[in-house]
CSV table of N, CA and C in Angstrom, one decimal:
chain,number,residue,atom,x,y,z
A,1,MET,N,58.0,-34.1,-88.1
A,1,MET,CA,57.1,-34.5,-87.1
A,1,MET,C,55.9,-35.2,-87.7
A,2,GLY,N,55.3,-34.5,-88.7
A,2,GLY,CA,54.1,-35.2,-89.3
A,2,GLY,C,54.5,-36.1,-90.4
A,3,ASP,N,55.6,-36.0,-91.0
A,3,ASP,CA,56.1,-36.7,-92.1
A,3,ASP,C,56.9,-37.9,-91.7
A,4,LYS,N,56.3,-39.1,-91.4
A,4,LYS,CA,57.1,-40.2,-90.9
A,4,LYS,C,58.0,-40.8,-92.0
A,5,SER,N,57.7,-40.5,-93.3
A,5,SER,CA,58.7,-41.0,-94.3
A,5,SER,C,59.9,-40.3,-94.5
A,6,MET,N,60.1,-39.1,-93.8
A,6,MET,CA,61.3,-38.3,-93.9
A,6,MET,C,62.4,-39.0,-93.2
A,7,GLY,N,63.4,-39.4,-93.9
A,7,GLY,CA,64.6,-40.0,-93.2
A,7,GLY,C,65.6,-38.9,-92.9
A,8,LEU,N,66.5,-39.3,-92.0
A,8,LEU,CA,67.6,-38.4,-91.6
A,8,LEU,C,68.9,-38.8,-92.3
A,9,ALA,N,68.9,-38.9,-93.5
A,9,ALA,CA,70.0,-39.2,-94.2
A,9,ALA,C,71.0,-38.0,-94.3
A,10,ILE,N,72.0,-38.1,-93.5
A,10,ILE,CA,72.9,-37.0,-93.3
A,10,ILE,C,74.2,-37.3,-93.7
A,11,GLY,N,75.0,-36.5,-94.5
A,11,GLY,CA,76.4,-36.7,-94.9
A,11,GLY,C,77.2,-36.7,-93.6
A,12,GLU,N,78.4,-37.1,-93.8
A,12,GLU,CA,79.5,-37.1,-92.7
A,12,GLU,C,79.7,-35.7,-92.1
A,13,SER,N,79.5,-34.7,-92.9
A,13,SER,CA,79.7,-33.3,-92.3
A,13,SER,C,78.5,-32.8,-91.6
A,14,GLY,N,77.3,-33.6,-91.6
A,14,GLY,CA,76.3,-33.1,-90.7
A,14,GLY,C,75.5,-32.0,-91.5
A,15,GLY,N,74.8,-31.2,-90.8
A,15,GLY,CA,74.2,-30.0,-91.3
A,15,GLY,C,72.6,-30.2,-91.2
A,16,VAL,N,71.9,-29.3,-91.9
A,16,VAL,CA,70.5,-29.2,-91.8
A,16,VAL,C,69.9,-30.0,-92.9
A,17,VAL,N,69.0,-31.0,-92.5
A,17,VAL,CA,68.3,-31.9,-93.5
A,17,VAL,C,67.1,-31.2,-93.9
A,18,MET,N,66.3,-30.6,-93.2
A,18,MET,CA,65.1,-29.9,-93.5
A,18,MET,C,64.8,-28.7,-92.7
A,19,ALA,N,64.2,-27.7,-93.3
A,19,ALA,CA,64.0,-26.4,-92.6
A,19,ALA,C,62.6,-25.9,-93.0
A,20,LYS,N,61.9,-25.3,-92.0
A,20,LYS,CA,60.7,-24.6,-92.2
A,20,LYS,C,60.7,-23.2,-91.5
A,21,VAL,N,60.0,-22.3,-92.1
A,21,VAL,CA,59.8,-21.0,-91.5
A,21,VAL,C,58.3,-20.7,-91.3
A,22,ILE,N,58.0,-20.1,-90.1
A,22,ILE,CA,56.7,-19.8,-89.8
A,22,ILE,C,56.7,-18.3,-89.5
A,23,ARG,N,55.9,-17.6,-90.2
A,23,ARG,CA,55.9,-16.1,-89.9
A,23,ARG,C,54.5,-15.9,-89.0
A,24,ALA,N,54.7,-15.2,-87.9
A,24,ALA,CA,53.5,-14.9,-87.0
A,24,ALA,C,53.7,-13.5,-86.5
A,25,GLU,N,52.8,-12.6,-86.8
A,25,GLU,CA,52.8,-11.2,-86.4
A,25,GLU,C,54.2,-10.7,-86.8
A,26,GLN,N,54.9,-10.1,-85.8
A,26,GLN,CA,56.2,-9.6,-86.2
A,26,GLN,C,57.5,-10.5,-85.9
A,27,LYS,N,57.1,-11.8,-85.8
A,27,LYS,CA,58.1,-12.8,-85.6
A,27,LYS,C,58.3,-13.7,-86.7
A,28,ARG,N,59.4,-14.4,-86.8
A,28,ARG,CA,59.6,-15.5,-87.5
A,28,ARG,C,60.1,-16.7,-86.7
A,29,PHE,N,59.7,-17.9,-87.0
A,29,PHE,CA,60.2,-19.1,-86.3
A,29,PHE,C,60.8,-20.0,-87.3
A,30,PHE,N,62.1,-20.4,-87.0
A,30,PHE,CA,62.7,-21.2,-87.9
A,30,PHE,C,62.9,-22.6,-87.3
A,31,PHE,N,62.5,-23.7,-88.0
A,31,PHE,CA,62.6,-25.1,-87.5
A,31,PHE,C,63.6,-25.8,-88.4
A,32,ASP,N,64.8,-26.1,-87.8
A,32,ASP,CA,65.8,-26.8,-88.5
A,32,ASP,C,66.2,-28.1,-88.0
A,33,LEU,N,65.9,-29.1,-88.8
A,33,LEU,CA,66.2,-30.6,-88.4
A,33,LEU,C,67.6,-30.9,-88.9
A,34,GLY,N,68.5,-31.3,-88.2
A,34,GLY,CA,69.9,-31.6,-88.6
A,34,GLY,C,70.7,-32.4,-87.6
A,35,SER,N,72.0,-32.4,-87.9
A,35,SER,CA,72.9,-33.2,-87.0
A,35,SER,C,74.2,-32.5,-86.9
A,36,ASN,N,74.9,-32.9,-85.9
A,36,ASN,CA,76.3,-32.4,-85.6
A,36,ASN,C,77.1,-33.6,-85.1
A,37,SER,N,78.2,-33.4,-84.6
A,37,SER,CA,79.1,-34.4,-84.0
A,37,SER,C,78.4,-35.0,-82.7
A,38,ARG,N,77.4,-34.2,-82.1
A,38,ARG,CA,76.8,-34.7,-80.8
A,38,ARG,C,75.5,-35.4,-81.1
A,39,GLY,N,75.0,-35.5,-82.3
A,39,GLY,CA,73.8,-36.2,-82.7
A,39,GLY,C,72.9,-35.5,-83.4
A,40,GLN,N,71.5,-36.0,-83.7
A,40,GLN,CA,70.5,-35.4,-84.4
A,40,GLN,C,69.7,-34.5,-83.5
A,41,PHE,N,69.1,-33.4,-84.1
A,41,PHE,CA,68.4,-32.4,-83.3
A,41,PHE,C,67.4,-31.7,-84.1
A,42,LEU,N,66.5,-31.0,-83.4
A,42,LEU,CA,65.7,-29.9,-84.0
A,42,LEU,C,66.0,-28.7,-83.2
A,43,ARG,N,66.4,-27.7,-84.1
A,43,ARG,CA,66.7,-26.4,-83.6
A,43,ARG,C,65.6,-25.5,-83.9
A,44,ILE,N,64.9,-24.8,-82.9
A,44,ILE,CA,63.8,-23.9,-83.0
A,44,ILE,C,64.3,-22.4,-82.7
A,45,SER,N,64.2,-21.6,-83.6
A,45,SER,CA,64.7,-20.2,-83.4
A,45,SER,C,63.5,-19.2,-83.6
A,46,GLU,N,63.4,-18.3,-82.6
A,46,GLU,CA,62.5,-17.2,-82.7
A,46,GLU,C,63.2,-16.0,-83.1
A,47,VAL,N,62.9,-15.3,-84.1
A,47,VAL,CA,63.6,-14.1,-84.5
A,47,VAL,C,62.6,-12.9,-84.6
A,48,THR,N,62.9,-11.8,-83.9
A,48,THR,CA,62.2,-10.6,-83.9
A,48,THR,C,63.1,-9.5,-84.1
A,49,GLY,N,63.1,-8.9,-85.2
A,49,GLY,CA,64.1,-7.8,-85.5
A,49,GLY,C,65.5,-8.3,-85.4
A,50,SER,N,66.3,-7.8,-84.5
A,50,SER,CA,67.7,-8.3,-84.3
A,50,SER,C,67.8,-9.2,-83.1
A,51,ASP,N,66.7,-9.5,-82.5
A,51,ASP,CA,66.7,-10.5,-81.3
A,51,ASP,C,66.5,-11.9,-81.9
A,52,ARG,N,67.2,-12.9,-81.2
A,52,ARG,CA,67.1,-14.3,-81.6
A,52,ARG,C,67.1,-15.1,-80.3
A,53,SER,N,66.1,-16.1,-80.1
A,53,SER,CA,66.1,-17.0,-79.1
A,53,SER,C,66.1,-18.3,-79.7
A,54,VAL,N,66.9,-19.3,-79.2
A,54,VAL,CA,66.9,-20.6,-79.6
A,54,VAL,C,66.8,-21.6,-78.6
A,55,ILE,N,66.1,-22.8,-79.0
A,55,ILE,CA,66.2,-24.0,-78.2
A,55,ILE,C,66.5,-25.1,-79.1
A,56,ILE,N,67.3,-26.1,-78.6
A,56,ILE,CA,67.8,-27.2,-79.4
A,56,ILE,C,67.3,-28.5,-78.7
A,57,LEU,N,66.5,-29.2,-79.4
A,57,LEU,CA,66.0,-30.5,-78.8
A,57,LEU,C,66.5,-31.8,-79.5
A,58,PRO,N,67.1,-32.7,-78.8
A,58,PRO,CA,67.6,-33.9,-79.4
A,58,PRO,C,66.4,-34.6,-80.0
A,59,VAL,N,66.6,-35.3,-81.1
A,59,VAL,CA,65.4,-36.1,-81.7
A,59,VAL,C,64.9,-37.1,-80.8
A,60,SER,N,65.6,-37.5,-79.8
A,60,SER,CA,65.0,-38.5,-78.8
A,60,SER,C,63.9,-38.0,-78.0
A,61,VAL,N,63.7,-36.7,-77.9
A,61,VAL,CA,62.7,-36.1,-77.1
A,61,VAL,C,61.6,-35.4,-78.0
A,62,LEU,N,61.7,-35.6,-79.2
A,62,LEU,CA,60.6,-34.9,-80.2
A,62,LEU,C,59.2,-35.4,-79.9
A,63,GLU,N,59.1,-36.8,-79.8
A,63,GLU,CA,57.7,-37.3,-79.6
A,63,GLU,C,57.1,-36.6,-78.3
A,64,GLN,N,57.8,-36.6,-77.3
A,64,GLN,CA,57.4,-36.1,-76.0
A,64,GLN,C,57.1,-34.5,-76.2
A,65,PHE,N,57.9,-33.8,-76.9
A,65,PHE,CA,57.7,-32.3,-77.2
A,65,PHE,C,56.4,-32.2,-78.0
A,66,HIS,N,56.2,-33.1,-78.9
A,66,HIS,CA,55.0,-33.0,-79.8
A,66,HIS,C,53.8,-33.3,-79.0
A,67,ASP,N,53.8,-34.3,-78.1
A,67,ASP,CA,52.6,-34.5,-77.2
A,67,ASP,C,52.3,-33.4,-76.3
A,68,ALA,N,53.4,-32.8,-75.7
A,68,ALA,CA,53.1,-31.6,-74.8
A,68,ALA,C,52.6,-30.5,-75.6
A,69,LEU,N,53.1,-30.2,-76.7
A,69,LEU,CA,52.7,-29.1,-77.6
A,69,LEU,C,51.2,-29.4,-78.0
A,70,GLY,N,51.0,-30.6,-78.4
A,70,GLY,CA,49.6,-31.0,-78.8
A,70,GLY,C,48.5,-30.8,-77.7
A,71,GLN,N,49.0,-30.9,-76.5
A,71,GLN,CA,48.0,-30.7,-75.4
A,71,GLN,C,47.6,-29.2,-75.3
A,72,PHE,N,48.6,-28.4,-75.5
A,72,PHE,CA,48.4,-27.0,-75.5
A,72,PHE,C,47.5,-26.5,-76.7
A,73,VAL,N,47.7,-27.1,-77.9
A,73,VAL,CA,47.0,-26.9,-79.0
A,73,VAL,C,45.5,-27.2,-78.7
A,74,ASP,N,45.2,-28.4,-78.1
A,74,ASP,CA,43.9,-28.9,-77.7
A,74,ASP,C,43.2,-27.9,-76.8
A,75,ILE,N,44.0,-27.4,-75.8
A,75,ILE,CA,43.4,-26.5,-74.8
A,75,ILE,C,43.0,-25.2,-75.5
A,76,THR,N,43.8,-24.7,-76.4
A,76,THR,CA,43.6,-23.3,-77.1
A,76,THR,C,42.4,-23.6,-78.0
A,77,ARG,N,42.3,-24.7,-78.7
A,77,ARG,CA,41.1,-24.9,-79.5
A,77,ARG,C,39.9,-25.0,-78.8
A,78,SER,N,39.9,-25.7,-77.6
A,78,SER,CA,38.7,-25.8,-76.8
A,78,SER,C,38.2,-24.6,-76.2
A,79,GLN,N,39.1,-23.6,-76.0
A,79,GLN,CA,38.8,-22.3,-75.4
A,79,GLN,C,38.6,-21.2,-76.6
A,80,GLY,N,38.6,-21.7,-77.9
A,80,GLY,CA,38.4,-20.8,-79.0
A,80,GLY,C,39.4,-19.9,-79.2
A,81,LEU,N,40.7,-20.1,-78.8
A,81,LEU,CA,41.8,-19.2,-78.9
A,81,LEU,C,42.8,-19.4,-80.1
A,82,THR,N,42.3,-20.3,-81.2
A,82,THR,CA,43.1,-20.7,-82.3
A,82,THR,C,43.3,-19.4,-83.2
A,83,GLY,N,44.3,-19.4,-83.9
A,83,GLY,CA,44.6,-18.3,-84.9
A,83,GLY,C,44.0,-18.6,-86.2
A,84,ALA,N,44.6,-18.0,-87.2
A,84,ALA,CA,44.1,-18.1,-88.5
A,84,ALA,C,44.1,-19.5,-89.0
A,85,SER,N,43.2,-19.9,-89.8
A,85,SER,CA,43.0,-21.3,-90.2
A,85,SER,C,44.1,-21.6,-91.2
A,86,HIS,N,44.7,-20.7,-92.0
A,86,HIS,CA,45.8,-20.9,-92.9
A,86,HIS,C,47.0,-20.1,-92.6
A,87,PRO,N,47.8,-20.6,-91.6
A,87,PRO,CA,49.0,-19.8,-91.2
A,87,PRO,C,50.0,-19.6,-92.3
A,88,ASN,N,50.8,-18.6,-92.3
A,88,ASN,CA,51.8,-18.3,-93.3
A,88,ASN,C,53.0,-19.1,-93.2
A,89,VAL,N,53.0,-20.2,-93.7
A,89,VAL,CA,54.2,-21.2,-93.5
A,89,VAL,C,54.8,-21.4,-94.9
A,90,ARG,N,56.2,-21.4,-94.7
A,90,ARG,CA,56.8,-21.4,-96.0
A,90,ARG,C,57.9,-22.5,-95.7
A,91,THR,N,58.1,-23.6,-96.6
A,91,THR,CA,59.0,-24.6,-96.5
A,91,THR,C,60.3,-24.2,-97.2
A,92,VAL,N,61.4,-24.3,-96.6
A,92,VAL,CA,62.6,-23.9,-97.2
A,92,VAL,C,63.4,-25.2,-97.7
A,93,ALA,N,64.0,-25.1,-98.9
A,93,ALA,CA,64.7,-26.2,-99.5
A,93,ALA,C,65.6,-26.9,-98.5
A,94,SER,N,65.8,-28.2,-98.7
A,94,SER,CA,66.7,-28.9,-97.8
A,94,SER,C,68.1,-28.4,-98.0
A,95,ALA,N,68.9,-28.3,-96.9
A,95,ALA,CA,70.2,-27.9,-96.9
A,95,ALA,C,71.1,-29.1,-96.7
A,96,ASN,N,70.7,-30.2,-97.1
A,96,ASN,CA,71.6,-31.4,-96.8
A,96,ASN,C,72.7,-31.4,-97.7
A,97,ARG,N,74.0,-31.3,-97.2
A,97,ARG,CA,75.2,-31.2,-98.0
A,97,ARG,C,75.9,-32.5,-97.9
A,98,ARG,N,75.8,-33.3,-98.9
A,98,ARG,CA,76.8,-34.5,-99.0
A,98,ARG,C,77.8,-34.3,-100.0
A,99,SER,N,79.0,-34.7,-99.7
A,99,SER,CA,80.0,-34.7,-100.6
A,99,SER,C,80.0,-35.8,-101.6
A,100,GLU,N,80.1,-35.4,-102.9
A,100,GLU,CA,80.1,-36.3,-103.9
A,100,GLU,C,81.5,-36.9,-104.3
A,101,ASN,N,81.9,-38.0,-104.0
A,101,ASN,CA,83.3,-38.5,-104.3
A,101,ASN,C,83.3,-39.3,-105.6
């Protein structure tokens, strides 16, 4: 979302191009940018213990999602509700699997 130079070069088999994990309190949030036979997507998973919730966004709506989320960030900042200034974010290596012929 913030890195406009990131391409979606995905092999024929699809898969995850980029992944990030954010740890917050007792939860982990996984952000997986990838593709499948139905198109390109961002999958956001929330994991708490053995519970998992997932939303999948087509890349065509990412800008709208970013704008809406940004509005909530602005509101929480203006109300002094922001969290730690340095969140615990870990970038996971790309899982892009291309077959080398």
